[in-house]
Short mmCIF file of the C-alpha atoms (twelve columns), coordinates in Angstrom:
data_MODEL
# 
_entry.id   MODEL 
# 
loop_
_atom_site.group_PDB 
_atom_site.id 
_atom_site.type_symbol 
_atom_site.label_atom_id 
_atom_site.label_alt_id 
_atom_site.label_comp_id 
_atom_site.label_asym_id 
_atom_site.label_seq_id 
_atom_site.Cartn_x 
_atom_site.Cartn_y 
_atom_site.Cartn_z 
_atom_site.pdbx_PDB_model_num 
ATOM 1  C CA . UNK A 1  115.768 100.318 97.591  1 
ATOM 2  C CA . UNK A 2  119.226 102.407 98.113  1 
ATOM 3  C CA . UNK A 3  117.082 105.641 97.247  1 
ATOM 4  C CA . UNK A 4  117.398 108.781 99.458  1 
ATOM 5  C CA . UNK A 5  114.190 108.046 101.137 1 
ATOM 6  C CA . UNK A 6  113.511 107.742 104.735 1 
ATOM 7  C CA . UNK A 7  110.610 105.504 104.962 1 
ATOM 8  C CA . UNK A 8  108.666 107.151 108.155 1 
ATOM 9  C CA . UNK A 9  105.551 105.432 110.455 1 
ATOM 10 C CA . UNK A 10 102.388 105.747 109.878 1 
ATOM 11 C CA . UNK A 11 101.819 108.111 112.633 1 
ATOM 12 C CA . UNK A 12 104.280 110.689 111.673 1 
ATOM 13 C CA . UNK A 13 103.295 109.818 108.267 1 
ATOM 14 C CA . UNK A 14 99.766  110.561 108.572 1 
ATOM 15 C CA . UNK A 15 100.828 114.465 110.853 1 
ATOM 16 C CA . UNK A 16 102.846 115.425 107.827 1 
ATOM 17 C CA . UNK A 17 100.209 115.215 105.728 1 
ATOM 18 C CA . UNK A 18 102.029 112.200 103.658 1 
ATOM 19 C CA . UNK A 19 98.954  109.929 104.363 1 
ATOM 20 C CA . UNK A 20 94.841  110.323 104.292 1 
ATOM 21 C CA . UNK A 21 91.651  109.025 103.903 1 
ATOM 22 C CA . UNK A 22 89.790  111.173 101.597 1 
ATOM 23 C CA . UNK A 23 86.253  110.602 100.588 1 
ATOM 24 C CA . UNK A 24 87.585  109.528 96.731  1 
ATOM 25 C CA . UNK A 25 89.689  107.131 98.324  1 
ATOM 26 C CA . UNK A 26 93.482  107.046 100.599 1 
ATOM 27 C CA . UNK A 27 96.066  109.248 99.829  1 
ATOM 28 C CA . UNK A 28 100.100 108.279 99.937  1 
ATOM 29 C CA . UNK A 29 102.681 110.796 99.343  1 
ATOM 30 C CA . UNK A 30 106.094 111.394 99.670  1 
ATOM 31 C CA . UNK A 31 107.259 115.413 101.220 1 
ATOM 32 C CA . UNK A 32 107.971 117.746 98.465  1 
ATOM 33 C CA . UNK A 33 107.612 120.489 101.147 1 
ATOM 34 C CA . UNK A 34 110.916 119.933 103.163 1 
ATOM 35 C CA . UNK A 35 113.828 121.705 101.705 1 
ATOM 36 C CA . UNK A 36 116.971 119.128 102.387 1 
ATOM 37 C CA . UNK A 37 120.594 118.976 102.738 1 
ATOM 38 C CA . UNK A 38 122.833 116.849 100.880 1 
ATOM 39 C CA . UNK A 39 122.456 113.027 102.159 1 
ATOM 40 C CA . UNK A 40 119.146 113.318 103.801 1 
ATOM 41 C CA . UNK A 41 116.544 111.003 102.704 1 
ATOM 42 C CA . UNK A 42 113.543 112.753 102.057 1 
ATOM 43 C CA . UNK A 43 110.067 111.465 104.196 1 
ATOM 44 C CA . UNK A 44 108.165 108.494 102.537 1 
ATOM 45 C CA . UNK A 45 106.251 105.967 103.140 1 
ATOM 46 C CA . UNK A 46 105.452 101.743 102.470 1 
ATOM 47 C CA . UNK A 47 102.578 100.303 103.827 1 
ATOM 48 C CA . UNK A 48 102.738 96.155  104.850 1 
ATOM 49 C CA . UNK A 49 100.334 93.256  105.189 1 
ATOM 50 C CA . UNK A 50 98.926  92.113  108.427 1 
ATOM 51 C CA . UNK A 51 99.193  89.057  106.932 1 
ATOM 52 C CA . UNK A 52 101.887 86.520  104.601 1 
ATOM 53 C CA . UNK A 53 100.011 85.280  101.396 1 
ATOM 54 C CA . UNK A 54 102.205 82.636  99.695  1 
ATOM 55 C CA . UNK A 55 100.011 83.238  96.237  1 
ATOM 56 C CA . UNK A 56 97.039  84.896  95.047  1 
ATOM 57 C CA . UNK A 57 95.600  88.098  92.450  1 
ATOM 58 C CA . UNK A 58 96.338  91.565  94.427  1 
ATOM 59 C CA . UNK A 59 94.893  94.295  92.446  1 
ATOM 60 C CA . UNK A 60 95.887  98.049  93.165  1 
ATOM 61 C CA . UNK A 61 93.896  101.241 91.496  1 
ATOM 62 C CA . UNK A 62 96.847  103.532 91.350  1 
ATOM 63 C CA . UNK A 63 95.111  107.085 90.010  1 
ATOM 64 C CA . UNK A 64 98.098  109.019 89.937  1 
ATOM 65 C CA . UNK A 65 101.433 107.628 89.963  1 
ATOM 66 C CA . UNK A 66 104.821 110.236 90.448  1 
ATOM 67 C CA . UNK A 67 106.453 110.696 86.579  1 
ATOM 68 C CA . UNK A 68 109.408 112.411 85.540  1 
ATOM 69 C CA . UNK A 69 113.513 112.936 85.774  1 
ATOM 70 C CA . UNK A 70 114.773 110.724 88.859  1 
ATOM 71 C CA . UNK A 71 111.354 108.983 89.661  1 
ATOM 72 C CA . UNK A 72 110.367 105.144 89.634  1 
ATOM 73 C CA . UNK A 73 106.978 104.678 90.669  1 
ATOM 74 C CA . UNK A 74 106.308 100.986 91.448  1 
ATOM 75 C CA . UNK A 75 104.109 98.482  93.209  1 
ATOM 76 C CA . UNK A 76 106.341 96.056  94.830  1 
ATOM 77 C CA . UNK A 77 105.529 92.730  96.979  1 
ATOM 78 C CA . UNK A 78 108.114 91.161  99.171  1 
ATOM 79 C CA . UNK A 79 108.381 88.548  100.904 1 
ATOM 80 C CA . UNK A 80 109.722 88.504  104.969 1 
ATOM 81 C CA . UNK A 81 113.349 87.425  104.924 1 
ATOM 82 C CA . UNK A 82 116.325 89.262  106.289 1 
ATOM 83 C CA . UNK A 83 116.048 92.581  103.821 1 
ATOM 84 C CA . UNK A 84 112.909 93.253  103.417 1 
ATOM 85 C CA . UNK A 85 111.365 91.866  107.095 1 
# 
């Protein structure tokens, strides 16, 4: 997307706390700590498949997702092509 995110790896992901496994299951997050300045993406993360699946039934238990002004909580699956690669 064109958001104001800044999609970060899973290792600094996981040392800012945006990432964890938890005995109720893995935790993904976005930082709500940071306090930014105008045109900075704020920390986020995507995860991606090890491997390309050209069809199939993916099922996701989403507990909690983000609601409210400015948010759009989704579960999206690309394929590998120039933009999303």
């Amino acid at each position: 997307t064109d958001g104001a995110i800044q999609y970060v790896s899973e290792l600094e992901a996981t040392s800012a706390g945006l990432i964890e496994v938890r005995p109720e299951g893995v935790y993904m997050g976005v930082d709500h700590f940071s306090v930014l300045t105008p045109g900075e993406g704020r920390r986020s993360l995507r995860i991606h498949s090890r491997n390309a699946y050209n069809a199939g039934l993916f099922v996701a238990r989403i507990k909690h997702a983000p609601s409210g002004c400015g948010v759009w909580p989704a579960f999206w699956m690309y394929g590998e092509d120039a933009e999303h690669g």
